[in-house]
C-alpha cells in the first residue's frame, strides 16, 4: 500500500442535503467499525462473524472510510483502498472504492450520490487521477462515470476432457509449499507480474494478510488454501493458490479443484502449473473464478472448446483527473488527438484535452482546439487500460467523431496484452 497516501487528511465531515433531509458524511473512528459493518450485514444479507469483522477491520483504511449519518444512525457506508494501478507502460495512484451500502430503509433518496461526491473530493485531494471499483450490479455506476475497464473470465472443465498439445513432465519443477513460505513468496511473484499487465493493483502487507487469512467461512465447503509453486534455478516464477473438494458418487471420485489464483512470470511457469492441476488424480472437475480473457491455456489444450466459460465485468475505471491519467500511460503508436470529455456528474472535470503520446510516453493538456472525439467518462474509463474500443462506442452512438479518429484512438490505446485485474476489494 503506498504509504505516501495514508498521511493525507481526508475531507473533513461534510453536510449534504439529500431528499430525506440533511445528512452528515464523514470517516468513522476505530470504535465505530462494528456499527459501520452492521450496515453491510443488513445490506448484503449476511451475519458477519467475529473473525471476519476482525480481518476486515485490519485491512480497511479507516481514514478513507465513509459513513452517512442520519440523525445519529449509520445509514450508508463506503471507503477506499490506496492502490497503485498498472496502466500500459506505467503505474498511477488510484482509489479503490469499496464497502458501498445503503440501508434498505434509506434507498433511492440520494445517499449513494452524496457519498460519491464525497469520494471524488477525497480522490481529488489525494491527487489520485483514477477511481476504481468492482460492482455488485452493473446498473449502478455508469451514472457516476465508471466504465468497464477489465473483464473476469471464469471457466470450468472436466479433467478427463483436457489433453495438452504440449506435454511436460508430471510434477516438473512444481512443489507444494506451506503457508509460511506462501506468505513470503506469493507477494514477490505477484509484484514481479504486476508491471506487465494493465489492471493489476498493488497489494500491501495488510492486503496479503487478509487474502491469506483463509477463514473457515470463506471456504465454501472446500479445503483450506493450498499452494503450488513453480521454480527454476532457485527463482520462484509462478504460483497457484487453490482449494479442493472431496466428493464421491456411487463409488466414483468426483473431486473438484477451485483454482483461485494463478500468477506466473513466464509462460513455462504458467503451463507447468496448469499441467500440475490437470494431472491431479481423483479430480473430476477444475474451476476458476477470475482468469484473463486472453488465457494461455486455450492454446495448450487440444480441445479448448471444453472450457465452459463466462465473462463478466471486472474492474470499473473512472478518470477523475483526465490529463494526469492520460499522461501516466504509454501508447502503442505515436499519435495526437484532441479528446473532449463531457462529464455530467463532475462537469468541472470535463473539457477538451490535447493528447500527444506514443511508446516512449505522453503529454496531455487542456486545449481550445476542435475535438477529434467527444466522449463521456464511461467510454474513456472503458478504453483507458486498452480493453475497450472507441470505434465500438462510436458505433453504439456513445462517442462522436470521424471513423478515422476513433480508429487512431483504438490503435494508440490498445496494448500488447488484454487488461486483467486478479484482485478483489
Ligand atoms: C446500490 C445502492 C448503494 C444505491 O444506494 P441509493 O442511496 O439508493 O442510491 P441513490 O439514491 O443515490 O441513487 C442514485 C440513482 O441510481 C439509481 N440506482 C442506484 N442503485 C440502483 C440499483 N441497485 N438498481 C437500479 N438503480 C439504482 C437510483 O434509482 C437513482 O436513479 P435516479 O437518479 O434516476 O433517481 C443501494 O441500492 C444498496 O445498498 N444496494 C445493495 C448493496 C450494493 O449493491 N452495494 C453496491 C456494492 S458495489
CSV table of C-alpha atoms and ligand atoms in Angstrom, one decimal:
chain,number,residue,atom,x,y,z
A,1,UNK,CA,0.0,0.0,0.0
A,2,UNK,CA,1.6,3.4,-0.9
A,3,UNK,CA,2.2,5.0,2.5
A,4,UNK,CA,2.5,8.4,0.9
A,5,UNK,CA,-1.3,8.5,0.7
A,6,UNK,CA,-2.0,7.3,4.2
A,7,UNK,CA,-1.0,10.5,5.8
A,8,UNK,CA,-3.1,12.8,3.7
A,9,UNK,CA,-6.0,14.2,5.6
A,10,UNK,CA,-9.4,13.2,4.1
A,11,UNK,CA,-12.1,15.8,3.5
A,12,UNK,CA,-13.5,16.9,6.8
A,13,UNK,CA,-17.0,15.9,7.7
A,14,UNK,CA,-19.3,17.3,5.1
A,15,UNK,CA,-23.0,18.0,5.4
A,16,UNK,CA,-25.0,17.0,2.3
A,17,UNK,CA,-28.6,17.8,1.5
A,18,UNK,CA,-30.4,14.6,0.4
A,19,UNK,CA,-34.0,14.2,-0.2
A,20,UNK,CA,-34.7,12.9,3.2
A,21,UNK,CA,-33.1,15.9,4.9
A,22,UNK,CA,-29.6,16.9,5.9
A,23,UNK,CA,-27.1,14.2,6.3
A,24,UNK,CA,-23.6,14.2,7.8
A,25,UNK,CA,-21.0,12.3,5.7
A,26,UNK,CA,-17.6,11.6,7.3
A,27,UNK,CA,-15.0,9.0,8.1
A,28,UNK,CA,-15.5,6.6,11.1
A,29,UNK,CA,-13.4,6.2,14.2
A,30,UNK,CA,-11.9,2.8,15.1
A,31,UNK,CA,-14.6,2.2,17.8
A,32,UNK,CA,-17.3,2.7,15.2
A,33,UNK,CA,-16.2,-0.2,13.0
A,34,UNK,CA,-18.9,-2.6,14.4
A,35,UNK,CA,-21.7,-0.2,13.7
A,36,UNK,CA,-20.2,0.6,10.2
A,37,UNK,CA,-20.1,-3.2,9.4
A,38,UNK,CA,-23.6,-3.7,10.6
A,39,UNK,CA,-24.8,-1.6,7.6
A,40,UNK,CA,-23.1,-4.1,5.2
A,41,UNK,CA,-24.8,-7.0,7.1
A,42,UNK,CA,-28.2,-5.6,6.6
A,43,UNK,CA,-27.5,-4.6,3.0
A,44,UNK,CA,-25.7,-7.7,1.7
A,45,UNK,CA,-27.8,-10.0,3.8
A,46,UNK,CA,-25.3,-11.9,6.0
A,47,UNK,CA,-24.2,-12.1,9.6
A,48,UNK,CA,-20.6,-11.1,10.0
A,49,UNK,CA,-18.6,-13.5,12.2
A,50,UNK,CA,-16.2,-12.0,14.7
A,51,UNK,CA,-13.1,-13.3,12.9
A,52,UNK,CA,-14.4,-11.9,9.6
A,53,UNK,CA,-15.0,-8.5,11.1
A,54,UNK,CA,-11.6,-8.5,12.7
A,55,UNK,CA,-10.0,-9.3,9.3
A,56,UNK,CA,-12.0,-6.6,7.6
A,57,UNK,CA,-11.1,-4.0,10.3
A,58,UNK,CA,-7.4,-4.7,9.8
A,59,UNK,CA,-7.4,-4.2,6.0
A,60,UNK,CA,-9.7,-1.2,5.7
A,61,UNK,CA,-8.1,2.2,5.7
A,62,UNK,CA,-10.3,3.9,8.3
A,63,UNK,CA,-9.2,7.4,7.3
A,64,UNK,CA,-10.7,6.7,3.9
A,65,UNK,CA,-13.9,5.2,5.3
A,66,UNK,CA,-17.2,6.9,4.5
A,67,UNK,CA,-20.3,6.8,6.6
A,68,UNK,CA,-23.6,8.6,6.0
A,69,UNK,CA,-25.3,9.5,9.3
A,70,UNK,CA,-29.0,10.3,9.6
A,71,UNK,CA,-30.0,11.6,13.0
A,72,UNK,CA,-27.2,9.6,14.7
A,73,UNK,CA,-27.8,6.4,12.8
A,74,UNK,CA,-25.4,5.0,10.2
A,75,UNK,CA,-27.5,4.5,7.0
A,76,UNK,CA,-24.8,4.4,4.3
A,77,UNK,CA,-21.2,3.2,4.1
A,78,UNK,CA,-18.2,3.3,1.7
A,79,UNK,CA,-14.5,3.5,1.7
A,80,UNK,CA,-11.4,3.4,-0.4
A,81,UNK,CA,-8.1,1.5,-0.8
A,82,UNK,CA,-5.0,3.4,-1.8
A,83,UNK,CA,-3.7,1.4,-4.8
A,84,UNK,CA,-1.2,1.7,-7.5
A,85,UNK,CA,-2.8,0.6,-10.8
A,86,UNK,CA,-0.7,-0.8,-13.6
A,87,UNK,CA,-1.5,1.1,-16.8
A,88,UNK,CA,0.1,0.4,-20.2
A,89,UNK,CA,3.7,1.2,-19.7
A,90,UNK,CA,3.4,2.6,-16.1
A,91,UNK,CA,1.6,2.9,-12.9
A,92,UNK,CA,-0.8,5.5,-11.5
A,93,UNK,CA,-2.1,6.1,-8.0
A,94,UNK,CA,-5.8,5.0,-7.9
A,95,UNK,CA,-8.5,4.8,-5.3
A,96,UNK,CA,-10.3,1.5,-5.0
A,97,UNK,CA,-13.9,2.3,-3.9
A,98,UNK,CA,-15.3,-0.4,-1.6
A,99,UNK,CA,-17.9,-1.2,1.0
A,100,UNK,CA,-20.7,0.7,-0.7
A,101,UNK,CA,-24.0,0.1,1.1
A,102,UNK,CA,-27.2,2.0,1.9
A,103,UNK,CA,-29.8,0.6,4.3
A,104,UNK,CA,-32.9,-0.7,2.6
A,105,UNK,CA,-34.9,1.9,4.6
A,106,UNK,CA,-32.9,4.8,3.0
A,107,UNK,CA,-32.6,3.8,-0.6
A,108,UNK,CA,-33.3,5.9,-3.7
A,109,UNK,CA,-33.1,9.2,-1.8
A,110,UNK,CA,-29.6,10.2,-2.9
A,111,UNK,CA,-27.5,8.8,-0.1
A,112,UNK,CA,-25.1,6.9,-2.5
A,113,UNK,CA,-25.0,10.0,-4.8
A,114,UNK,CA,-23.9,12.2,-1.8
A,115,UNK,CA,-21.3,9.6,-0.8
A,116,UNK,CA,-19.9,9.5,-4.4
A,117,UNK,CA,-19.5,13.3,-4.3
A,118,UNK,CA,-17.6,13.0,-1.0
A,119,UNK,CA,-15.4,10.2,-2.5
A,120,UNK,CA,-14.5,12.2,-5.6
A,121,UNK,CA,-13.5,15.2,-3.4
A,122,UNK,CA,-11.3,12.8,-1.4
A,123,UNK,CA,-9.7,11.3,-4.6
A,124,UNK,CA,-9.0,14.8,-5.9
A,125,UNK,CA,-7.5,16.0,-2.6
A,126,UNK,CA,-5.1,13.0,-2.6
A,127,UNK,CA,-4.2,13.6,-6.3
A,128,UNK,CA,-5.2,10.2,-7.4
A,129,UNK,CA,-6.1,10.5,-11.2
A,130,UNK,CA,-8.3,7.4,-11.2
A,131,UNK,CA,-11.1,5.8,-9.1
A,132,UNK,CA,-11.8,2.1,-9.5
A,133,UNK,CA,-14.4,-0.3,-8.2
A,134,UNK,CA,-15.9,-3.8,-8.6
A,135,UNK,CA,-19.7,-3.6,-8.9
A,136,UNK,CA,-22.3,-5.8,-7.3
A,137,UNK,CA,-24.7,-4.8,-10.0
A,138,UNK,CA,-23.7,-3.4,-13.4
A,139,UNK,CA,-26.6,-0.9,-13.4
A,140,UNK,CA,-25.3,1.3,-10.5
A,141,UNK,CA,-22.1,3.1,-11.5
A,142,UNK,CA,-22.3,4.3,-15.1
A,143,UNK,CA,-24.2,7.4,-13.8
A,144,UNK,CA,-21.1,8.3,-11.8
A,145,UNK,CA,-18.8,8.0,-14.8
A,146,UNK,CA,-17.3,4.5,-14.4
A,147,UNK,CA,-16.7,2.2,-17.4
A,148,UNK,CA,-15.8,-1.5,-17.6
A,149,UNK,CA,-12.0,-1.5,-18.0
A,150,UNK,CA,-11.3,-5.2,-17.5
A,151,UNK,CA,-13.2,-8.4,-17.7
A,152,UNK,CA,-13.1,-11.5,-15.5
A,153,UNK,CA,-13.3,-14.8,-17.3
A,154,UNK,CA,-14.4,-17.9,-15.2
A,155,UNK,CA,-14.4,-21.4,-16.6
A,156,UNK,CA,-14.8,-25.0,-15.7
A,157,UNK,CA,-13.7,-28.1,-17.4
A,158,UNK,CA,-13.9,-31.9,-16.8
A,159,UNK,CA,-10.4,-33.1,-16.1
A,160,UNK,CA,-10.7,-36.0,-18.4
A,161,UNK,CA,-11.7,-33.7,-21.3
A,162,UNK,CA,-8.3,-32.0,-21.1
A,163,UNK,CA,-5.4,-33.2,-23.1
A,164,UNK,CA,-2.4,-31.0,-23.6
A,165,UNK,CA,-0.9,-30.1,-27.0
A,166,UNK,CA,2.5,-29.6,-25.4
A,167,UNK,CA,3.5,-32.2,-22.9
A,168,UNK,CA,5.6,-31.7,-19.9
A,169,UNK,CA,6.6,-34.0,-17.1
A,170,UNK,CA,4.2,-34.6,-14.3
A,171,UNK,CA,5.5,-32.7,-11.3
A,172,UNK,CA,8.0,-30.6,-13.3
A,173,UNK,CA,9.6,-28.0,-11.1
A,174,UNK,CA,6.3,-27.7,-9.2
A,175,UNK,CA,6.3,-28.1,-5.4
A,176,UNK,CA,3.6,-27.8,-2.7
A,177,UNK,CA,4.6,-25.1,-0.2
A,178,UNK,CA,3.2,-24.3,3.2
A,179,UNK,CA,1.5,-21.1,4.4
A,180,UNK,CA,4.7,-19.6,5.9
A,181,UNK,CA,6.6,-19.9,2.6
A,182,UNK,CA,3.5,-18.8,0.7
A,183,UNK,CA,3.4,-15.6,2.7
A,184,UNK,CA,6.9,-14.8,1.6
A,185,UNK,CA,6.9,-15.9,-2.0
A,186,UNK,CA,3.5,-15.1,-3.3
A,187,UNK,CA,3.8,-11.4,-2.8
A,188,UNK,CA,7.2,-11.4,-4.6
A,189,UNK,CA,5.8,-13.3,-7.7
A,190,UNK,CA,2.7,-11.1,-7.7
A,191,UNK,CA,4.8,-7.9,-7.6
A,192,UNK,CA,7.0,-9.2,-10.3
A,193,UNK,CA,4.0,-9.9,-12.6
A,194,UNK,CA,2.2,-6.6,-11.9
A,195,UNK,CA,4.1,-4.3,-14.3
A,196,UNK,CA,3.3,-6.5,-17.4
A,197,UNK,CA,-0.5,-6.4,-17.3
A,198,UNK,CA,-2.6,-3.3,-17.1
A,199,UNK,CA,-5.3,-3.7,-14.4
A,200,UNK,CA,-3.0,-5.2,-11.7
A,201,UNK,CA,-3.4,-3.5,-8.3
A,202,UNK,CA,-0.6,-3.2,-5.8
A,203,UNK,CA,-1.1,-5.4,-2.7
A,204,UNK,CA,0.5,-4.2,0.5
A,205,UNK,CA,1.1,-6.3,3.6
A,206,UNK,CA,-2.3,-5.8,5.1
A,207,UNK,CA,-4.0,-6.9,1.9
A,208,UNK,CA,-1.8,-10.1,1.7
A,209,UNK,CA,-2.5,-10.9,5.4
A,210,UNK,CA,-6.2,-10.5,4.6
A,211,UNK,CA,-6.1,-12.6,1.4
A,212,UNK,CA,-4.2,-15.4,3.1
A,213,UNK,CA,-6.1,-15.4,6.4
A,214,UNK,CA,-8.2,-18.2,4.9
A,215,UNK,CA,-11.2,-18.1,7.4
A,216,UNK,CA,-13.4,-21.2,7.5
A,217,UNK,CA,-16.4,-19.1,6.4
A,218,UNK,CA,-14.6,-18.1,3.2
A,219,UNK,CA,-14.0,-21.7,2.0
A,220,UNK,CA,-17.5,-22.5,0.7
A,221,UNK,CA,-17.2,-26.2,1.5
A,222,UNK,CA,-13.7,-26.5,0.0
A,223,UNK,CA,-10.4,-27.2,1.8
A,224,UNK,CA,-8.1,-24.6,3.2
A,225,UNK,CA,-5.8,-22.8,0.8
A,226,UNK,CA,-3.1,-25.0,-0.9
A,227,UNK,CA,-0.1,-23.5,-2.7
A,228,UNK,CA,1.8,-24.9,-5.7
A,229,UNK,CA,5.0,-23.1,-6.7
A,230,UNK,CA,7.0,-23.3,-9.9
A,231,UNK,CA,10.7,-22.6,-9.5
A,232,UNK,CA,13.6,-22.5,-12.0
A,233,UNK,CA,17.2,-22.2,-11.0
A,234,UNK,CA,16.1,-21.3,-7.4
A,235,UNK,CA,13.8,-18.5,-8.6
A,236,UNK,CA,10.1,-18.6,-7.9
A,237,UNK,CA,8.4,-17.9,-11.3
A,238,UNK,CA,4.7,-18.8,-10.7
A,239,UNK,CA,2.2,-19.9,-8.1
A,240,UNK,CA,-1.2,-21.4,-7.9
A,241,UNK,CA,-3.4,-20.9,-4.8
A,242,UNK,CA,-6.2,-23.5,-4.9
A,243,UNK,CA,-8.7,-25.3,-2.9
A,244,UNK,CA,-10.2,-28.8,-3.3
A,245,UNK,CA,-13.5,-30.6,-2.5
A,246,UNK,CA,-13.7,-34.2,-1.7
A,247,UNK,CA,-16.8,-35.7,-3.3
A,248,UNK,CA,-17.7,-39.3,-4.3
A,249,UNK,CA,-20.7,-40.5,-6.1
A,250,UNK,CA,-21.6,-44.2,-6.3
A,251,UNK,CA,-18.0,-45.2,-5.7
A,252,UNK,CA,-16.6,-42.8,-8.3
A,253,UNK,CA,-14.3,-39.9,-7.4
A,254,UNK,CA,-15.9,-36.5,-8.3
A,255,UNK,CA,-13.4,-34.3,-6.5
A,256,UNK,CA,-13.2,-30.7,-7.6
A,257,UNK,CA,-10.3,-28.2,-7.7
A,258,UNK,CA,-11.0,-24.5,-7.5
A,259,UNK,CA,-8.0,-22.7,-8.9
A,260,UNK,CA,-8.4,-19.4,-7.0
A,261,UNK,CA,-5.3,-17.5,-8.3
A,262,UNK,CA,-2.6,-18.5,-10.7
A,263,UNK,CA,0.0,-15.8,-11.3
A,264,UNK,CA,3.1,-16.6,-13.4
A,265,UNK,CA,6.1,-14.6,-14.6
A,266,UNK,CA,6.8,-16.9,-17.7
A,267,UNK,CA,4.6,-18.9,-20.0
A,268,UNK,CA,6.6,-22.0,-19.0
A,269,UNK,CA,5.7,-21.5,-15.3
A,270,UNK,CA,2.0,-21.0,-16.3
A,271,UNK,CA,1.9,-24.1,-18.4
A,272,UNK,CA,3.6,-26.2,-15.7
A,273,UNK,CA,1.1,-25.1,-13.1
A,274,UNK,CA,-1.8,-25.9,-15.3
A,275,UNK,CA,-0.3,-29.3,-16.1
A,276,UNK,CA,0.1,-29.9,-12.4
A,277,UNK,CA,-3.6,-29.2,-11.7
A,278,UNK,CA,-4.8,-31.3,-14.6
A,279,UNK,CA,-2.6,-34.3,-13.5
A,280,UNK,CA,-4.1,-34.4,-10.0
A,281,UNK,CA,-5.6,-37.8,-9.5
A,282,UNK,CA,-9.3,-38.3,-8.3
A,283,UNK,CA,-10.2,-34.8,-9.6
A,284,UNK,CA,-13.2,-34.7,-11.9
A,285,UNK,CA,-13.7,-31.0,-12.5
A,286,UNK,CA,-11.5,-27.9,-12.4
A,287,UNK,CA,-13.0,-24.5,-11.9
A,288,UNK,CA,-11.7,-20.9,-11.9
A,289,UNK,CA,-13.3,-17.7,-10.7
A,290,UNK,CA,-11.3,-15.0,-12.4
A,291,UNK,CA,-8.9,-15.5,-15.3
A,292,UNK,CA,-7.8,-13.2,-18.1
A,293,UNK,CA,-9.8,-13.2,-21.3
A,294,UNK,CA,-6.6,-14.0,-23.3
A,295,UNK,CA,-5.8,-17.3,-21.5
A,296,UNK,CA,-2.7,-19.2,-22.4
A,297,UNK,CA,-4.5,-22.4,-21.5
A,298,UNK,CA,-6.6,-22.1,-24.7
A,299,UNK,CA,-3.5,-22.8,-26.7
A,300,UNK,CA,-2.2,-25.6,-24.5
A,301,UNK,CA,-5.4,-27.7,-24.7
A,302,UNK,CA,-6.1,-30.0,-27.6
A,303,UNK,CA,-9.8,-29.2,-27.2
A,304,UNK,CA,-10.2,-25.6,-25.8
A,305,UNK,CA,-14.0,-25.7,-26.5
A,306,UNK,CA,-14.2,-28.0,-23.5
A,307,UNK,CA,-13.6,-24.9,-21.3
A,308,UNK,CA,-17.1,-23.8,-20.4
A,309,UNK,CA,-16.7,-20.1,-19.9
A,310,UNK,CA,-18.5,-17.0,-18.6
A,311,UNK,CA,-17.2,-13.4,-19.0
A,312,UNK,CA,-18.3,-10.7,-16.5
A,313,UNK,CA,-17.3,-7.1,-15.9
A,314,UNK,CA,-14.2,-6.9,-13.7
A,315,UNK,CA,-12.6,-3.6,-12.8
A,316,UNK,CA,-14.6,-0.4,-13.5
A,317,UNK,CA,-12.5,2.8,-14.0
A,318,UNK,CA,-13.3,6.5,-13.7
A,319,UNK,CA,-10.8,9.1,-14.7
A,320,UNK,CA,-11.1,11.9,-12.1
A,321,UNK,CA,-8.1,13.9,-13.4
A,322,UNK,CA,-8.2,13.3,-17.2
A,323,UNK,CA,-4.9,14.9,-18.2
A,324,UNK,CA,-2.9,13.3,-15.4
A,325,UNK,CA,-4.4,9.9,-16.1
A,326,UNK,CA,-3.8,10.0,-19.9
A,327,UNK,CA,-0.2,11.3,-19.4
A,328,UNK,CA,0.6,8.5,-16.9
A,329,UNK,CA,0.3,5.7,-19.6
A,330,UNK,CA,2.1,5.0,-22.8
A,331,UNK,CA,0.6,4.4,-26.2
A,332,UNK,CA,1.1,1.7,-28.7
A,333,UNK,CA,1.8,4.1,-31.6
A,334,UNK,CA,2.7,7.8,-31.8
A,335,UNK,CA,-0.4,9.9,-32.2
A,336,UNK,CA,-2.1,13.2,-31.5
A,337,UNK,CA,-5.7,13.5,-30.5
A,338,UNK,CA,-8.0,16.2,-29.1
A,339,UNK,CA,-10.5,14.5,-26.8
A,340,UNK,CA,-13.5,16.4,-25.4
A,341,UNK,CA,-14.8,14.8,-22.2
A,342,UNK,CA,-18.4,15.7,-21.4
A,343,UNK,CA,-18.8,14.8,-17.8
A,344,UNK,CA,-22.4,15.1,-16.5
A,345,UNK,CA,-21.7,14.1,-12.9
A,346,UNK,CA,-18.5,16.2,-12.4
A,347,UNK,CA,-18.8,18.9,-15.1
A,348,UNK,CA,-15.6,20.7,-13.9
A,349,UNK,CA,-13.6,17.6,-14.6
A,350,UNK,CA,-14.5,17.6,-18.3
A,351,UNK,CA,-13.2,19.8,-21.1
A,352,UNK,CA,-11.0,19.5,-24.1
A,353,UNK,CA,-7.6,17.7,-23.8
A,354,UNK,CA,-4.8,17.5,-26.3
A,355,UNK,CA,-3.1,14.1,-26.0
A,356,UNK,CA,0.3,13.6,-27.7
A,357,UNK,CA,1.6,10.1,-26.9
A,358,UNK,CA,3.5,7.1,-28.1
A,359,UNK,CA,5.6,4.2,-26.9
A,360,UNK,CA,8.0,6.4,-25.0
A,361,UNK,CA,5.5,8.5,-23.0
A,362,UNK,CA,2.8,11.1,-23.3
A,363,UNK,CA,1.8,14.6,-22.5
A,364,UNK,CA,-1.8,15.8,-22.1
A,365,UNK,CA,-3.0,19.3,-21.5
A,366,UNK,CA,-6.1,21.5,-21.7
A,367,UNK,CA,-6.8,23.0,-25.2
A,368,UNK,CA,-9.4,25.1,-27.0
A,369,UNK,CA,-8.8,23.2,-30.3
A,370,UNK,CA,-11.7,21.5,-32.0
A,371,UNK,CA,-12.1,17.9,-30.8
A,372,UNK,CA,-11.4,14.8,-32.8
A,373,UNK,CA,-13.5,12.7,-30.5
A,374,UNK,CA,-16.3,13.7,-28.0
A,375,UNK,CA,-16.6,11.1,-25.2
A,376,UNK,CA,-18.2,10.6,-21.9
A,377,UNK,CA,-16.3,9.3,-18.8
A,378,UNK,CA,-17.8,5.8,-19.2
A,379,UNK,CA,-16.2,5.4,-22.7
A,380,UNK,CA,-12.9,6.9,-21.5
A,381,UNK,CA,-12.8,4.7,-18.4
A,382,UNK,CA,-13.6,1.6,-20.5
A,383,UNK,CA,-10.8,2.3,-23.0
A,384,UNK,CA,-8.2,3.6,-20.6
A,385,UNK,CA,-6.4,0.4,-20.0
A,386,UNK,CA,-6.6,-0.8,-23.6
A,387,UNK,CA,-9.6,-3.1,-23.2
A,388,UNK,CA,-12.4,-1.0,-24.6
A,389,UNK,CA,-12.9,0.2,-28.2
A,390,UNK,CA,-13.6,3.8,-29.1
A,391,UNK,CA,-14.8,2.6,-32.5
A,392,UNK,CA,-17.3,0.3,-30.9
A,393,UNK,CA,-18.6,3.1,-28.5
A,394,UNK,CA,-18.9,5.3,-31.7
A,395,UNK,CA,-20.9,2.5,-33.4
A,396,UNK,CA,-23.2,2.5,-30.4
A,397,UNK,CA,-23.7,6.2,-30.7
A,398,UNK,CA,-21.8,6.9,-27.4
A,399,UNK,CA,-18.7,8.5,-28.9
A,400,UNK,CA,-18.8,11.3,-31.5
A,401,UNK,CA,-16.1,11.9,-34.2
A,402,UNK,CA,-14.8,10.7,-37.5
A,403,UNK,CA,-14.2,7.0,-38.0
A,404,UNK,CA,-10.5,7.6,-38.6
A,405,UNK,CA,-10.2,9.4,-35.2
A,406,UNK,CA,-11.8,6.5,-33.4
A,407,UNK,CA,-9.5,4.1,-35.2
A,408,UNK,CA,-6.4,6.1,-34.4
A,409,UNK,CA,-7.6,6.2,-30.7
A,410,UNK,CA,-8.0,2.4,-30.7
A,411,UNK,CA,-4.6,1.8,-32.2
A,412,UNK,CA,-3.0,4.2,-29.7
A,413,UNK,CA,-4.8,3.0,-26.6
A,414,UNK,CA,-4.6,-0.8,-27.4
A,415,UNK,CA,-1.8,-2.7,-25.6
A,416,UNK,CA,0.2,-6.0,-26.0
A,417,UNK,CA,-1.9,-7.8,-23.5
A,418,UNK,CA,-5.6,-7.5,-22.6
A,419,UNK,CA,-6.0,-5.7,-19.2
A,420,UNK,CA,-6.9,-8.0,-16.3
A,421,UNK,CA,-7.4,-7.5,-12.6
A,422,UNK,CA,-6.8,-10.6,-10.4
A,423,UNK,CA,-7.6,-8.6,-7.2
A,424,UNK,CA,-10.9,-8.3,-5.4
A,425,UNK,CA,-11.6,-5.5,-3.0
B,1,LIG,C1,-26.6,0.4,-4.7
B,1,LIG,C2,-27.0,1.3,-3.5
B,1,LIG,C3,-25.8,1.6,-2.7
B,1,LIG,C4,-27.7,2.6,-4.1
B,1,LIG,O1,-27.9,3.5,-3.0
B,1,LIG,P1,-29.0,4.7,-3.1
B,1,LIG,O2,-28.7,5.6,-1.9
B,1,LIG,O3,-30.3,4.0,-3.2
B,1,LIG,O4,-28.6,5.4,-4.4
B,1,LIG,P2,-29.1,6.8,-4.9
B,1,LIG,O5,-30.4,7.2,-4.2
B,1,LIG,O6,-28.1,7.8,-4.7
B,1,LIG,O7,-29.4,6.5,-6.4
B,1,LIG,C5,-29.0,7.3,-7.5
B,1,LIG,C6,-29.6,6.8,-8.8
B,1,LIG,O8,-29.1,5.5,-9.1
B,1,LIG,C7,-30.2,4.6,-9.2
B,1,LIG,N1,-29.8,3.3,-8.6
B,1,LIG,C8,-28.9,3.2,-7.5
B,1,LIG,N2,-28.8,1.9,-7.2
B,1,LIG,C9,-29.5,1.2,-8.1
B,1,LIG,C10,-29.8,-0.2,-8.3
B,1,LIG,N3,-29.2,-1.1,-7.5
B,1,LIG,N4,-30.6,-0.6,-9.3
B,1,LIG,C11,-31.2,0.3,-10.1
B,1,LIG,N5,-31.0,1.7,-9.9
B,1,LIG,C12,-30.2,2.1,-9.0
B,1,LIG,C13,-31.3,5.2,-8.5
B,1,LIG,O9,-32.6,4.8,-8.9
B,1,LIG,C14,-31.1,6.7,-8.7
B,1,LIG,O10,-31.6,7.0,-10.0
B,1,LIG,P3,-32.2,8.4,-10.4
B,1,LIG,O11,-31.0,9.4,-10.1
B,1,LIG,O12,-32.5,8.3,-11.8
B,1,LIG,O13,-33.3,8.6,-9.5
B,1,LIG,C15,-28.1,0.6,-2.7
B,1,LIG,O14,-29.2,0.2,-3.5
B,1,LIG,C16,-27.6,-0.7,-2.0
B,1,LIG,O15,-27.1,-0.6,-0.8
B,1,LIG,N6,-27.7,-1.8,-2.6
B,1,LIG,C17,-27.2,-3.1,-2.1
B,1,LIG,C18,-25.7,-3.2,-1.8
B,1,LIG,C19,-25.0,-2.9,-3.1
B,1,LIG,O16,-25.3,-3.4,-4.2
B,1,LIG,N7,-23.9,-2.1,-3.0
B,1,LIG,C20,-23.0,-1.8,-4.1
B,1,LIG,C21,-21.7,-2.5,-3.9
B,1,LIG,S1,-20.7,-2.4,-5.2
